[in-house]
RNA sequence: GGCAAGGUAGCUCAGUCGGUUAGAGCACCGGCUUCAUAAGCCGGGUGUCGCGGGUUCGAGUCCCGCCCUUGCUACCA
């Protein structure tokens, strides 16, 4: 078999945040694949870099009162440190803000220009006059033009789901300065992707480069229609590279970010006397990208389009993975499940999460759930209880001795495990790590069973059986070494410790087929510590970010002393069905005005708004409990489909909901913040 | 709304071309063992395969309809 030349990339982490456990799914997945390829004897290079450009970095630098370069330098140091802590071994870790990247952007841009794919168009965008910068949608907030919800993002309403442009927002504000933005027009450069439509349709649908789900997604979402032009420029000020033939304009961060893959490869080539063209312009080289599903279209449409136009290798494969959930939910800062890599490393061994992710990762883009109880159980049971246990229970009987000079008869166990080499290799190759781990654990079970049946600890008491004990341990340690080898892409440290124990390094996949004989066995040292619940809890505790708003309200030690009186005073009504309940249409309403009804003892006259022009007049018996001026503007819950009732003082068109016995003890219901008038209560 | 992927044991999931009595790991229960980091070995499964139809000698699997979950839905990063 000739060695393949393989270039591997993981997505470039953005220089605006630290590495967390979600990021690590990808870097661990990729690192395992790279270590596997290297073990197989392929020439494999793993490059990555920090993604450094864009508005977010520029804003952050301004807020921190320092240069963008200083911001990205610090973050790069932190990223490199975190990756090293998780045993992620890049061959080169670069930066998109590098001279190599700038030169490649120039080269690729020139080719795209040459191909006639660039078009100039005016774009209207909101501009922050105070900061002197154009505003991306997410830097604008205002009132939703449809439902009037306040403080909504610039592109869509989180309350009613309406989509709009930031310019349509009512009362828009810049989140940078608080200033009211103005609409300004600027010339932008676009890449006419549609001109590459037939190429992209063919490339994405060939079945060779993408997972089926991804190909279907692209077909359904993009390729069935005209591809829109891609806006690749941003007017100054912008932190990035200035476009040489369009002064005052900069490449949008997503233009230069993937080019960073090539730039990082170039840095590596310079350090190792290699030619960049061998890696990016030679069809014999396989380029593999590992990314998350959130950035699919950048890597499967724009990027192949750029590469094709500029004459670079197209990706051999884009491997796309899902998101990380913790305990079945999105990572949460308040629950402590948004765990930074550096926090994890303070409490736990990187081997644990590497193995756990491997045991859950498959070739598809399913989301991956980190269940912390399962994490503890799996790591302790599989790694400590099964795998390391084999070495632990065999090594001490032969410590400072040598393994047998010829491999003893073992009932075919070693052969059987060696025969799995191709199956397991294939599973690694296809990124089907969970099935690979399953296969490997079956081998561990067989090895433990062997030791159990042979009972070396019994034979050991009989000095005449010393040779037999040595044979049994030679077998057990060789079976263990096979496991360590199969696991070495996932657990590089274990492979190294195994090499130290048996005094022979683990270097090649095919070593799994030849047993060690005659080599010295070092004294056994623990290879992995068990995980405890306390360690995991300490990690999540440290990750909890307390929301200052809720923290202030939260009682230090809540003492609930709720008595039975309220329920006793008004027993439960007869059971009703959900059908009965939905007959009552409860709505959120805002009190627009409230006035005292002088002639009445208990009534206030309220005008409620259900949003828009929908208003109701309601008489509420709350005069003893609320003053009119306390009520104006607040949200309440009203019965909106109650039959109107003519009262002495006017028509009452509903009720507002309140609890309490009456008189001064009346307590209005109010929705949590975020509710808007007109919403139904379910 | 549209598209995609899912819904199988308490939990996490496998289940090939439609084919015997639907499986594995974890958890749990019982027994054995006591070399090993409270590790190991053996045994233990009463599942409306989301719901309802259909095709078929036979459906977890194929077809139709419905329910539910998650994700995505370019000029955000």
XYZ file of C-alpha atoms (C1' of nucleotides) in Angstrom:
759
model
C 0.000 0.000 0.000
C 1.444 3.356 -0.944
C 1.252 6.131 1.583
C -1.497 8.642 0.947
C -0.739 12.333 1.203
C -3.476 13.854 3.314
C -4.038 17.430 4.415
C -6.487 17.828 7.271
C -8.075 20.969 8.653
C -10.368 21.717 11.547
C -12.470 24.881 11.483
C -10.611 27.985 12.548
C -11.753 29.111 15.996
C -12.759 32.743 16.136
C -10.396 34.971 18.075
C -13.217 36.456 20.088
C -13.760 33.634 22.556
C -12.193 30.797 24.452
C -12.343 27.135 23.513
C -15.201 25.270 25.185
C -16.353 21.660 25.250
C -18.519 22.234 22.178
C -15.542 23.310 20.093
C -13.623 20.309 21.346
C -15.970 17.803 19.735
C -14.522 18.864 16.431
C -10.883 19.223 17.410
C -10.901 15.860 19.164
C -12.711 14.200 16.268
C -10.173 15.612 13.842
C -7.148 14.900 15.996
C -8.191 11.257 16.330
C -8.514 10.972 12.575
C -5.102 12.556 11.999
C -3.355 10.393 14.588
C -4.980 7.376 12.997
C -3.723 8.341 9.539
C -0.220 8.895 10.827
C -0.245 5.561 12.625
C -1.235 3.929 9.361
C 1.879 5.321 7.767
C 0.184 7.958 5.647
C 1.788 11.344 5.187
C -0.732 13.455 7.001
C -0.514 17.115 7.952
C -2.974 18.769 10.318
C -3.271 22.534 10.081
C -5.439 25.066 11.822
C -5.291 28.766 12.718
C -7.086 31.499 14.567
C -9.779 33.315 12.601
C -8.973 36.879 13.484
C -10.813 39.355 11.269
C -14.190 41.019 11.327
C -16.302 43.568 13.116
C -16.487 41.672 16.391
C -12.736 41.814 16.909
C -12.626 45.464 15.924
C -15.330 46.348 18.423
C -13.731 44.328 21.170
C -10.399 46.034 20.623
C -12.089 49.434 20.855
C -13.872 48.479 24.040
C -10.658 47.241 25.587
C -8.751 50.289 24.375
C -6.014 48.373 22.605
C -5.101 47.230 19.124
C -6.756 44.362 17.303
C -3.338 42.758 17.042
C -3.007 42.736 20.819
C -6.455 41.179 21.221
C -5.825 38.376 18.754
C -2.335 37.679 20.060
C -3.681 37.051 23.563
C -6.494 34.872 22.325
C -4.174 32.884 20.131
C -1.963 32.102 23.112
C -4.990 30.912 25.055
C -6.224 28.752 22.172
C -2.838 27.134 21.657
C -2.582 26.392 25.370
C -6.063 24.855 25.511
C -5.513 22.668 22.469
C -2.210 21.404 23.832
C -3.972 20.560 27.085
C -6.345 18.267 25.215
C -3.512 16.583 23.296
C -4.629 18.070 20.019
C -1.497 17.978 17.920
C -1.563 20.427 15.043
C 1.361 20.326 12.693
C 0.898 24.050 12.275
C -1.285 26.583 14.038
C -1.388 29.866 12.160
C -3.442 33.010 12.005
C -5.576 34.505 9.290
C -3.848 37.797 10.016
C -0.574 36.619 8.518
C 1.479 37.723 5.508
C 1.002 34.278 3.962
C -2.745 34.660 4.160
C -2.699 38.143 2.729
C -0.638 36.981 -0.241
C -2.968 34.041 -0.891
C -6.041 36.288 -0.653
C -4.492 38.502 -3.301
C -3.744 35.521 -5.514
C -7.186 33.973 -5.231
C -8.967 37.283 -5.597
C -7.052 38.045 -8.781
C -8.182 34.719 -10.214
C -11.777 35.381 -9.278
C -11.585 38.802 -10.923
C -10.011 37.263 -13.973
C -12.807 34.749 -14.220
C -15.258 37.643 -14.360
C -17.118 36.660 -11.224
C -16.917 39.976 -9.373
C -19.734 42.473 -9.531
C -20.187 45.805 -7.780
C -23.492 46.838 -6.249
C -24.701 49.463 -3.834
C -25.822 48.180 -0.456
C -27.882 50.136 2.012
C -26.842 49.488 5.545
C -27.253 51.106 8.917
C -24.373 53.278 9.960
C -23.441 54.268 13.503
C -22.487 57.937 13.287
C -20.965 57.976 16.750
C -18.655 55.004 16.186
C -18.172 55.852 12.528
C -18.859 52.302 11.365
C -21.403 50.305 9.463
C -23.399 47.962 11.620
C -23.920 44.270 11.018
C -27.478 43.199 11.794
C -26.590 41.862 15.187
C -25.265 45.226 16.315
C -28.651 46.858 15.895
C -31.650 46.426 18.178
C -35.026 48.063 18.101
C -38.770 47.566 18.165
C -40.215 44.870 15.919
C -42.176 46.460 13.062
C -44.752 43.698 13.178
C -45.498 42.889 16.809
C -43.933 45.959 18.414
C -41.822 43.918 20.798
C -38.997 46.062 22.078
C -35.264 45.468 22.017
C -35.280 42.933 19.207
C -32.266 41.960 17.065
C -31.676 43.558 13.694
C -32.711 40.663 11.490
C -35.657 38.906 13.065
C -38.009 39.183 15.982
C -37.543 36.710 18.812
C -41.127 37.220 19.901
C -43.208 36.934 16.759
C -40.629 35.477 14.397
C -40.956 38.211 11.806
C -37.947 38.725 9.591
C -36.944 42.166 8.377
C -33.941 44.309 7.667
C -32.432 46.421 10.419
C -33.602 49.514 8.594
C -37.226 48.467 9.132
C -36.884 48.409 12.912
C -38.807 51.039 14.797
C -36.555 53.199 16.926
C -33.320 51.336 16.084
C -30.298 51.739 18.344
C -26.700 50.782 17.821
C -25.625 48.303 20.467
C -22.133 49.728 20.234
C -22.826 53.325 21.115
C -26.552 53.560 21.760
C -26.743 56.085 18.939
C -29.579 56.064 16.438
C -28.127 54.618 13.252
C -28.736 56.175 9.875
C -29.169 54.424 6.556
C -26.188 54.852 4.290
C -25.363 53.412 0.951
C -21.998 51.920 0.095
C -20.568 50.036 -2.844
C -19.949 46.364 -2.109
C -18.231 43.682 -4.152
C -20.099 40.482 -4.847
C -19.067 37.113 -6.188
C -21.577 35.836 -8.706
C -21.860 32.324 -7.441
C -24.579 31.493 -9.918
C -21.951 31.362 -12.629
C -20.539 28.317 -10.812
C -23.927 26.696 -10.393
C -23.418 23.704 -12.638
C -19.996 22.991 -11.171
C -21.343 23.181 -7.619
C -24.335 21.030 -8.436
C -22.085 18.360 -9.810
C -19.459 18.576 -7.094
C -21.910 18.483 -4.200
C -24.086 15.757 -5.677
C -21.333 13.388 -6.753
C -21.720 11.384 -3.558
C -17.984 11.426 -2.947
C -17.321 14.567 -1.003
C -20.266 15.078 1.323
C -22.480 13.092 3.632
C -25.814 12.285 1.988
C -27.787 14.504 4.351
C -25.578 17.433 3.451
C -25.892 16.860 -0.273
C -29.673 16.712 0.099
C -29.682 19.857 2.156
C -27.729 21.788 -0.440
C -29.872 20.476 -3.242
C -33.070 21.454 -1.510
C -31.996 24.785 -0.108
C -29.675 26.340 -2.600
C -29.046 24.443 -5.773
C -32.681 24.159 -6.760
C -32.760 27.899 -7.218
C -30.555 30.658 -8.545
C -27.555 31.102 -6.274
C -27.448 34.575 -4.863
C -24.459 36.814 -5.149
C -22.149 36.643 -2.188
C -21.209 39.948 -0.602
C -17.475 39.681 0.085
C -16.468 43.250 0.864
C -16.956 45.591 3.776
C -16.267 49.310 3.744
C -13.748 50.796 6.168
C -13.363 50.727 9.054
C -13.016 46.977 9.229
C -10.354 44.773 10.741
C -9.061 42.666 7.891
C -7.195 42.871 4.616
C -7.798 45.797 2.293
C -8.862 44.734 -1.167
C -6.025 45.784 -3.515
C -8.214 46.894 -6.395
C -10.911 48.469 -4.246
C -9.180 50.813 -1.783
C -11.181 51.586 1.324
C -12.832 48.166 1.169
C -11.884 45.040 3.036
C -12.522 41.388 2.463
C -15.353 40.082 4.545
C -13.989 37.751 7.220
C -15.545 34.695 5.581
C -13.563 35.350 2.432
C -10.167 35.197 4.080
C -10.942 32.686 6.832
C -10.905 29.481 4.745
C -7.934 30.772 2.805
C -6.289 30.572 6.209
C -6.219 26.795 5.756
C -3.893 27.266 2.818
C -1.885 29.964 4.555
C -1.326 27.740 7.569
C -0.201 24.948 5.248
C 2.192 27.415 3.651
C 3.716 28.260 7.026
C 4.191 24.564 7.688
C 5.786 24.042 4.275
C 8.306 26.807 4.931
C 9.309 25.203 8.217
C 9.671 21.756 6.704
C 11.150 22.463 3.295
C 7.994 21.443 1.472
C 6.298 22.954 -1.562
C 2.847 24.411 -1.067
C 1.779 23.281 -4.507
C 2.374 19.662 -3.516
C -0.352 20.071 -0.933
C -2.855 22.340 -2.644
C -2.337 21.983 -6.355
C -1.554 18.293 -6.674
C -4.549 16.066 -7.335
C -2.853 13.184 -5.513
C -3.171 15.062 -2.241
C -6.401 14.561 -0.328
C -7.751 17.639 1.437
C -10.111 16.833 4.309
C -12.056 19.521 6.144
C -13.726 18.872 9.487
C -16.422 21.398 10.360
C -19.636 21.827 12.331
C -22.970 21.884 10.586
C -23.424 25.604 11.274
C -20.859 26.560 8.652
C -21.873 24.047 6.023
C -22.603 26.388 3.138
C -19.392 28.336 3.496
C -17.459 25.120 3.046
C -19.618 23.387 0.477
C -20.583 26.269 -1.830
C -18.450 29.396 -1.481
C -15.233 27.598 -0.681
C -15.222 24.977 -3.456
C -16.232 27.781 -5.806
C -13.223 29.840 -4.773
C -10.834 26.902 -4.979
C -12.112 25.793 -8.338
C -11.818 29.286 -9.783
C -8.338 29.839 -8.374
C -6.999 26.464 -9.463
C -6.467 24.848 -6.069
C -7.328 21.330 -4.983
C -10.964 20.827 -4.158
C -11.764 19.216 -0.821
C -11.636 15.456 -1.072
C -14.131 15.333 1.723
C -15.918 17.744 4.042
C -16.702 15.913 7.285
C -19.571 17.617 9.072
C -20.538 16.979 12.681
C -23.444 18.068 14.866
C -23.584 20.247 17.937
C -22.831 19.354 21.513
C -25.617 19.226 24.035
C -25.077 18.631 27.720
C -27.680 16.576 29.513
C -29.818 16.766 26.386
C -29.921 20.556 26.383
C -27.945 23.349 24.851
C -24.933 24.303 26.883
C -26.031 26.672 29.590
C -23.980 29.208 31.469
C -26.387 29.294 34.390
C -26.465 25.488 34.738
C -22.690 25.296 34.551
C -22.740 23.176 31.419
C -21.012 25.808 29.306
C -17.601 24.505 30.247
C -14.447 26.135 28.987
C -11.627 23.845 27.996
C -9.334 25.422 30.550
C -11.902 24.815 33.301
C -12.252 21.166 32.331
C -8.496 20.710 32.461
C -8.336 22.040 35.994
C -10.480 19.152 37.167
C -10.267 16.270 34.711
C -7.929 14.301 32.486
C -8.237 15.117 28.752
C -8.227 11.365 28.035
C -11.696 11.106 29.567
C -13.432 13.488 27.200
C -11.438 12.219 24.241
C -12.660 8.705 24.928
C -16.201 9.796 25.723
C -16.539 11.777 22.511
C -14.999 8.921 20.529
C -17.512 6.512 22.023
C -20.360 8.775 20.878
C -19.154 10.073 17.526
C -20.399 8.600 14.281
C -20.024 9.524 10.635
C -23.250 11.514 10.509
C -24.200 14.972 11.635
C -26.256 13.961 14.632
C -25.881 16.144 17.668
C -23.752 14.615 20.390
C -24.971 14.586 23.954
C -22.617 14.825 26.894
C -24.452 13.130 29.724
C -22.277 13.672 32.758
C -23.453 10.564 34.603
C -22.802 8.473 31.536
C -19.457 10.194 31.140
C -18.375 9.089 34.604
C -19.719 5.567 34.132
C -18.184 5.044 30.708
C -14.765 6.340 31.581
C -14.554 4.345 34.793
C -16.056 1.154 33.421
C -14.399 1.049 30.007
C -11.040 2.691 30.480
C -10.204 1.846 34.068
C -12.341 -1.225 34.718
C -11.757 -2.951 31.425
C -8.722 -1.726 29.554
C -6.159 -0.550 32.090
C -7.288 -3.296 34.424
C -5.770 -5.914 32.136
C -2.327 -4.414 32.539
C -2.896 -3.792 36.189
C -3.785 -7.407 36.962
C -1.009 -8.954 34.879
C 2.010 -6.676 35.006
C 2.899 -7.047 38.642
C 3.483 -10.794 38.316
C 6.164 -10.235 35.705
C 7.558 -6.868 36.744
C 11.298 -6.637 36.134
C 11.140 -9.932 34.239
C 10.901 -10.341 30.488
C 8.035 -11.547 28.350
C 8.309 -15.092 26.985
C 10.869 -15.586 24.231
C 8.231 -16.975 21.921
C 4.590 -16.042 22.066
C 2.676 -18.722 24.001
C -0.496 -20.428 22.953
C -3.488 -18.294 23.904
C -6.402 -20.076 22.273
C -6.254 -17.751 19.284
C -7.005 -14.559 21.196
C -4.120 -12.518 19.824
C -4.809 -13.667 16.291
C -8.490 -12.835 16.643
C -7.707 -9.335 17.876
C -5.145 -8.825 15.109
C -7.740 -9.972 12.593
C -9.891 -7.015 13.642
C -7.243 -4.569 12.419
C -8.883 -3.936 9.069
C -12.380 -3.662 10.465
C -11.331 -1.180 13.127
C -9.180 0.757 10.671
C -12.132 1.048 8.355
C -14.307 2.364 11.172
C -11.714 5.023 12.048
C -11.337 5.934 8.390
C -15.098 6.473 8.090
C -15.189 8.489 11.329
C -17.363 5.798 12.854
C -15.545 6.027 16.144
C -18.369 4.773 18.313
C -18.395 1.460 16.527
C -14.611 1.333 16.647
C -14.754 1.780 20.424
C -17.375 -0.938 20.645
C -15.166 -3.379 18.761
C -12.184 -2.533 20.920
C -14.134 -2.999 24.145
C -15.214 -6.452 22.989
C -11.538 -7.330 22.711
C -10.971 -5.986 26.219
C -13.764 -8.214 27.493
C -12.142 -11.246 25.904
C -8.786 -10.392 27.493
C -10.293 -10.003 30.947
C -12.074 -13.285 30.549
C -8.784 -14.941 29.668
C -7.062 -13.678 32.812
C -10.062 -14.696 34.853
C -10.014 -18.264 33.573
C -6.262 -18.723 33.855
C -6.152 -17.450 37.439
C -2.457 -16.526 37.520
C -2.826 -15.388 41.121
C -3.572 -19.007 42.108
C -0.771 -20.587 40.057
C 1.617 -18.061 41.466
C 1.467 -19.710 44.881
C 3.003 -22.819 43.379
C 6.702 -22.126 42.529
C 6.731 -24.949 39.974
C 4.150 -23.058 37.896
C 6.281 -19.908 37.493
C 6.750 -20.497 33.782
C 3.024 -20.824 33.277
C 2.371 -17.576 35.135
C 4.904 -15.855 32.906
C 3.135 -17.217 29.828
C -0.261 -16.040 30.995
C 1.072 -12.592 31.731
C 2.881 -12.443 28.411
C -0.420 -13.137 26.717
C -2.365 -10.637 28.837
C 0.165 -7.874 28.298
C 0.246 -8.481 24.571
C -3.539 -8.358 24.420
C -3.391 -5.155 26.408
C -0.844 -3.702 24.021
C -3.145 -4.417 21.103
C -5.885 -2.469 22.850
C -3.559 0.423 23.609
C -2.557 0.478 19.963
C -6.108 0.404 18.678
C -6.963 3.159 21.138
C -3.849 5.221 20.540
C -5.486 7.730 18.149
C -7.951 8.468 20.950
C -5.616 8.034 23.924
C -2.090 9.006 22.894
C -0.870 9.141 26.478
C -2.018 5.602 27.154
C -0.030 4.414 24.160
C 3.004 6.195 25.519
C 2.552 4.698 28.991
C 2.169 1.277 27.441
C 5.418 1.821 25.583
C 7.087 2.668 28.881
C 5.614 -0.382 30.593
C 6.756 -2.775 27.887
C 9.821 -0.846 26.725
C 8.846 -0.894 23.069
C 7.264 2.135 21.407
C 3.913 1.974 19.601
C 4.577 3.342 16.155
C 2.615 1.588 13.468
C -0.863 0.202 13.071
C 0.514 -3.099 11.803
C 2.390 -3.640 15.073
C -0.922 -5.033 16.236
C -0.186 -8.192 14.263
C 3.134 -9.093 15.864
C 3.331 -9.955 19.556
C 6.158 -8.657 21.704
C 8.514 -11.328 22.937
C 11.481 -11.257 25.266
C 11.177 -7.598 26.219
C 11.520 -6.338 29.764
C 8.436 -5.350 31.768
C 8.711 -2.217 33.903
C 6.997 -1.948 37.284
C 3.339 -1.124 36.788
C 2.269 2.450 37.426
C -1.342 3.623 37.383
C -2.178 4.903 33.933
C -5.491 6.623 34.573
C -7.228 7.779 37.717
C -10.912 7.083 38.102
C -13.299 10.004 37.687
C -15.354 10.979 40.690
C -18.706 12.709 40.787
C -17.089 15.372 42.938
C -14.581 16.288 40.245
C -17.313 16.700 37.666
C -19.399 18.746 40.060
C -16.463 20.962 40.871
C -16.077 21.595 37.151
C -19.714 22.525 36.582
C -19.779 24.634 39.744
C -16.834 26.616 38.492
C -18.554 27.025 35.138
C -21.720 28.475 36.588
C -22.139 32.072 35.636
C -24.533 33.719 37.972
C -26.825 36.136 36.263
C -26.530 39.305 38.359
C -30.197 40.146 37.862
C -31.496 36.886 39.283
C -28.765 36.658 41.879
C -29.891 39.878 43.519
C -33.450 38.629 43.880
C -32.642 35.141 44.980
C -33.068 34.609 48.695
C -29.965 33.258 50.369
C -31.750 30.278 51.859
C -35.354 30.045 50.795
C -37.695 28.921 53.529
C -41.050 27.923 52.171
C -43.735 28.005 54.825
C -46.815 27.845 52.661
C -49.805 26.937 54.785
C -52.995 25.124 53.757
C -55.344 28.040 54.462
C -55.668 29.446 50.961
C -56.628 26.140 49.402
C -59.007 25.357 52.273
C -60.705 28.715 51.916
C -61.602 27.974 48.311
C -61.636 24.247 47.510
C -60.777 23.001 44.053
C -63.486 23.209 41.452
C -64.831 20.183 39.628
C -62.462 18.593 37.151
C -62.485 20.050 33.660
C -60.973 18.872 30.405
C -58.490 20.656 28.260
C -61.374 21.370 25.917
C -63.099 23.236 28.684
C -59.967 25.183 29.417
C -59.319 26.310 25.860
C -62.750 27.884 25.731
C -61.304 30.594 27.938
C -59.028 32.779 25.850
C -56.504 34.378 28.180
C -54.360 37.094 26.693
C -51.485 39.286 27.733
C -52.617 42.896 27.800
C -51.050 46.221 28.633
C -52.919 48.704 30.809
C -52.995 51.898 28.784
C -54.997 53.899 31.268
C -56.618 53.434 34.647
C -59.064 55.738 36.332
C -61.070 55.761 39.476
C -64.800 55.230 39.091
C -65.978 57.743 41.660
C -69.478 56.356 42.082
C -68.235 52.790 42.624
C -66.894 51.295 45.802
C -64.503 48.765 44.347
C -64.074 49.461 40.632
C -61.353 50.943 38.500
C -61.968 51.577 34.836
C -59.098 50.226 32.737
C -58.262 50.510 29.092
C -56.319 47.479 27.933
C -54.308 47.074 24.775
C -53.948 43.696 23.075
C -51.384 45.212 20.746
C -51.917 47.272 17.643
C -55.292 48.954 17.602
C -57.052 46.305 19.628
C -58.269 47.886 22.849
C -60.693 46.845 25.599
C -62.486 48.687 28.323
C -62.638 46.662 31.499
C -64.013 47.412 34.935
C -61.937 45.677 37.595
C -62.715 45.350 41.277
C -59.312 46.282 42.526
C -59.753 49.813 43.808
C -58.761 48.919 47.357
C -55.570 47.234 46.308
C -54.135 49.361 43.491
C -53.909 53.035 42.741
C -54.578 53.896 39.100
C -51.157 55.424 38.562
C -49.501 52.185 39.713
C -51.175 50.309 36.936
C -50.546 52.323 33.825
C -48.104 50.627 31.520
C -47.944 47.265 33.240
C -48.791 43.922 31.669
C -51.640 41.808 32.975
C -53.531 38.704 31.948
C -57.090 39.228 30.768
C -59.981 37.014 29.787
C -60.344 38.285 26.265
C -63.344 36.338 25.000
C -65.625 36.940 27.959
C -69.065 38.049 26.895
C -69.226 41.850 27.383
C -71.374 42.958 30.282
C -73.224 46.220 30.554
C -72.574 47.702 33.971
C -73.970 50.727 35.650
C -70.881 52.719 34.704
C -70.313 51.422 31.197
C -69.613 48.310 29.119
C -67.006 45.894 30.542
C -65.321 43.915 27.778
C -63.419 41.318 29.780
C -61.764 40.550 33.076
C -58.265 40.815 34.374
C -56.935 37.887 36.361
C -55.973 38.227 39.988
C -55.789 36.051 43.065
C -56.541 36.734 46.719
C -59.627 36.930 48.914
C -60.488 40.453 47.814
C -60.449 43.898 49.341
C -56.886 44.997 49.891
C -55.635 41.493 49.272
C -55.848 41.321 45.522
C -52.837 40.272 43.497
C -52.770 40.806 39.771
C -51.229 38.170 37.543
C -48.354 39.398 35.468
C -46.378 37.539 32.813
C -42.625 37.241 33.038
C -40.678 39.801 31.125
C -40.602 39.103 27.454
C -44.325 38.584 27.080
C -46.047 41.016 24.739
C -49.657 42.220 24.539
C -51.878 39.978 22.468
C -50.105 36.697 23.254
C -52.410 33.929 24.332
C -51.849 32.123 27.629
C -51.730 28.375 27.167
C -44.463 27.811 6.374
C -40.623 24.782 3.659
C -36.688 21.256 3.963
C -33.737 17.597 6.591
C -32.796 14.077 10.282
C -34.991 11.438 14.057
C -39.032 8.676 17.423
C -36.929 0.796 19.032
C -35.950 -1.708 26.771
C -35.542 2.823 32.679
C -31.083 5.565 29.833
C -27.740 5.722 25.252
C -28.328 3.404 20.832
C -27.721 -0.999 16.823
C -31.050 -3.448 13.665
C -27.972 -5.099 6.337
C -31.897 -7.075 0.777
C -38.690 -7.371 4.120
C -37.579 -13.489 6.719
C -36.651 -17.795 12.796
C -38.364 -15.965 19.263
C -36.362 -7.595 17.845
C -30.571 -7.000 19.953
C -25.975 -4.475 22.570
C -23.905 -1.364 26.363
C -25.151 1.102 30.860
C -28.323 0.756 35.053
C -30.746 -2.928 38.121
C -31.149 -8.163 40.500
C -28.787 -12.994 41.712
C -24.414 -16.130 41.856
C -18.920 -16.836 41.423
C -14.085 -14.709 42.171
C -10.813 -11.811 45.418
C -4.796 -10.971 41.011
C -6.429 -6.063 39.767
C -7.552 1.398 40.807
C -14.593 -1.158 45.064
C -11.769 -3.806 39.317
C -13.237 -9.125 36.799
C -16.424 -13.515 35.248
C -21.357 -16.076 34.693
C -26.688 -15.741 34.592
C -31.183 -12.719 34.400
C -35.313 -8.750 28.975
C -43.352 -9.023 30.127
C -40.463 -3.624 24.394
C -48.294 -1.107 22.137
C -40.563 -0.835 17.500
C -44.532 7.285 17.818
C -50.085 6.622 15.947
C -53.463 4.869 12.012
C -54.091 2.617 7.412
C -52.027 -0.159 3.070
C -48.807 -3.771 0.131
C -47.131 -8.878 1.318
C -47.261 -15.728 2.846
C -44.491 -12.437 6.240
C -43.333 -5.280 8.016
C -39.111 -2.228 13.171
C -37.729 -2.482 7.796
C -41.519 -0.802 1.868
C -45.944 2.797 0.578
C -49.743 6.657 2.252
C -51.663 9.860 6.104
C -51.061 11.936 10.925
C -48.571 13.231 15.771
C -44.125 14.620 18.314
C -38.664 16.093 18.817
C -34.364 18.469 16.975
C -31.842 21.194 13.360
C -31.554 24.310 9.141
C -33.965 28.054 6.291
C -27.530 32.685 2.330
C -26.683 39.507 2.080
C -25.037 37.222 11.202
C -20.425 35.170 13.156
